Tab-separated table of C-alpha atoms in Angstrom:
chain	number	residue	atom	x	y	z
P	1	UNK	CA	-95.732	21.177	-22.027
P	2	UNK	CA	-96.944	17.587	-21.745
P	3	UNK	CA	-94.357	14.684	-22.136
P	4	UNK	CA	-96.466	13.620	-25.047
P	5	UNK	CA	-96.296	16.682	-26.766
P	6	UNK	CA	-92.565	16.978	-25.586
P	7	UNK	CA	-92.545	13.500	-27.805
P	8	UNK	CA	-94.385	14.631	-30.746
P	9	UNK	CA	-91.949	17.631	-30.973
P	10	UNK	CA	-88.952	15.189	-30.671
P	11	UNK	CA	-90.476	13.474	-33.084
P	12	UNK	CA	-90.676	15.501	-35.517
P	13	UNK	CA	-87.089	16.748	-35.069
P	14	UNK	CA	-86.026	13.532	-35.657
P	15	UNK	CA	-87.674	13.328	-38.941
P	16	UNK	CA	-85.997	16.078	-40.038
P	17	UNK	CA	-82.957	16.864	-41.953
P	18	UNK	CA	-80.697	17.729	-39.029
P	19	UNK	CA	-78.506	15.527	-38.067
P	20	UNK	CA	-78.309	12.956	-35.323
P	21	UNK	CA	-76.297	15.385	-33.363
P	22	UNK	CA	-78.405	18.730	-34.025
P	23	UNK	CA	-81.346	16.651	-33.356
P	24	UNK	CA	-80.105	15.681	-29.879
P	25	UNK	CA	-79.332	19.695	-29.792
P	26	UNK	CA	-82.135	20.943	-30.587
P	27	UNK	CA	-84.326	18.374	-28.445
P	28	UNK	CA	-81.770	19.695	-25.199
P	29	UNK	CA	-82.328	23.322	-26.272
P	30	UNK	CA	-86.418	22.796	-26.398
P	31	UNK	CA	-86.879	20.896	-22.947
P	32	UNK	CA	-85.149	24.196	-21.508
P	33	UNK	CA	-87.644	26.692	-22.598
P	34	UNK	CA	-90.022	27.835	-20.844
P	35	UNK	CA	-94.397	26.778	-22.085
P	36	UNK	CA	-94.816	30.402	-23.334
P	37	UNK	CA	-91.799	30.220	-25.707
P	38	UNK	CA	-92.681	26.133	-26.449
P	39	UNK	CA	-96.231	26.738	-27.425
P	40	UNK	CA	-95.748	28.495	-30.507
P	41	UNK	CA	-92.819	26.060	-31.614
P	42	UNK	CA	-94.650	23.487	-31.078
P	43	UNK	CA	-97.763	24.546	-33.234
P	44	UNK	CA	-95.340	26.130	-35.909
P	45	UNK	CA	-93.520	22.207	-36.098
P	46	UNK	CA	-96.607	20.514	-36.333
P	47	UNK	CA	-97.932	22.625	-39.329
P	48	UNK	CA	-94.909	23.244	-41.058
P	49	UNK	CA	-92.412	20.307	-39.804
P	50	UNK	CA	-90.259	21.427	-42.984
P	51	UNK	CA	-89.473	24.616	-40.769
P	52	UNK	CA	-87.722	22.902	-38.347
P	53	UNK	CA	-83.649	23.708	-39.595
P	54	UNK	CA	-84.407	27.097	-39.738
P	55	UNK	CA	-85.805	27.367	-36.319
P	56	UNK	CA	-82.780	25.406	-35.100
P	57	UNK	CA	-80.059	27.432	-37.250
P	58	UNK	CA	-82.208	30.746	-35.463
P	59	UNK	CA	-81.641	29.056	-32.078
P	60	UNK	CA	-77.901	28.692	-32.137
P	61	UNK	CA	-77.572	31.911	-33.850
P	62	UNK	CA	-79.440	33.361	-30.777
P	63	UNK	CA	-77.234	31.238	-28.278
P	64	UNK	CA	-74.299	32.296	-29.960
P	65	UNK	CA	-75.008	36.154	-29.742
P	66	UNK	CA	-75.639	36.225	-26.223
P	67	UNK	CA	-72.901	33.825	-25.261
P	68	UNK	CA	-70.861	36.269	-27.283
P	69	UNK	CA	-72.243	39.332	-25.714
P	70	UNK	CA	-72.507	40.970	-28.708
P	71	UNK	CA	-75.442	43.641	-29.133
P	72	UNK	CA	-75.055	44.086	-32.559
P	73	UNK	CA	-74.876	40.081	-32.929
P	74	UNK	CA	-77.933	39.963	-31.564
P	75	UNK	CA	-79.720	42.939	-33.444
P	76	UNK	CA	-78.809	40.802	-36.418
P	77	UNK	CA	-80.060	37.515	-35.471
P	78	UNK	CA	-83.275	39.276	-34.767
P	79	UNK	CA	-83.689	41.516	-37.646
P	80	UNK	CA	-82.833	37.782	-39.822
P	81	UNK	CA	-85.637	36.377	-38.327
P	82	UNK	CA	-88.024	38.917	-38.648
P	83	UNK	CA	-87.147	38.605	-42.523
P	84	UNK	CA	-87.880	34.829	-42.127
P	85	UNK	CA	-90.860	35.209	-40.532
P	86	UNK	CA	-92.830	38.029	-43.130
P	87	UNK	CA	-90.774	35.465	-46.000
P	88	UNK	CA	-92.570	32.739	-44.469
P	89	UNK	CA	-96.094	34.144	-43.899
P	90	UNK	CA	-96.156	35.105	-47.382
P	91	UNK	CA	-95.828	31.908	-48.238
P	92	UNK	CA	-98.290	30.343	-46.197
P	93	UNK	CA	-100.575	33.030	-46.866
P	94	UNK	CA	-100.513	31.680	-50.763
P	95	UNK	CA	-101.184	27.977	-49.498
């Protein structure tokens, strides 16, 4: 990912309604992944910038299962966001 791109992501975070200290959090969390993971972010947060505290809730919900180590933690977190994700392309789909 480009720096500019890197900036138009931050950006956007910090127009949204996380606060100064997610913000900071979630900007942190997104310079560590890796293009592959970033692309589709980054296209979903341009779109659909309103998106952005869900995808950061998902991301701590992910660090925190496998920090914790728990499989069925994890299972969950997954399973949530699968929900989110057929919630959310029906309602795209409708747009």
């Amino acid at each position: 990912m480009t720096d500019e791109q890197l900036q138009k992501l931050g950006d956007l975070i910090s127009q949204s309604s996380l606060t100064s200290e997610e913000q900071a959090d979630f900007v942190s969390a997104i310079k560590a992944l890796d293009d592959v993971w970033l692309q589709p972010v980054v296209k979903l947060a341009r779109a659909y910038p309103e998106v952005l505290p869900s995808l950061y809730k998902n991301l701590k919900a992910k660090q925190a299962a496998v920090e914790s180590g728990d499989s069925a933690a994890w299972e969950q977190v997954m399973a949530d966001e699968a929900q989110w994700l057929k919630r959310f392309e029906a309602a795209t789909a409708q747009e």
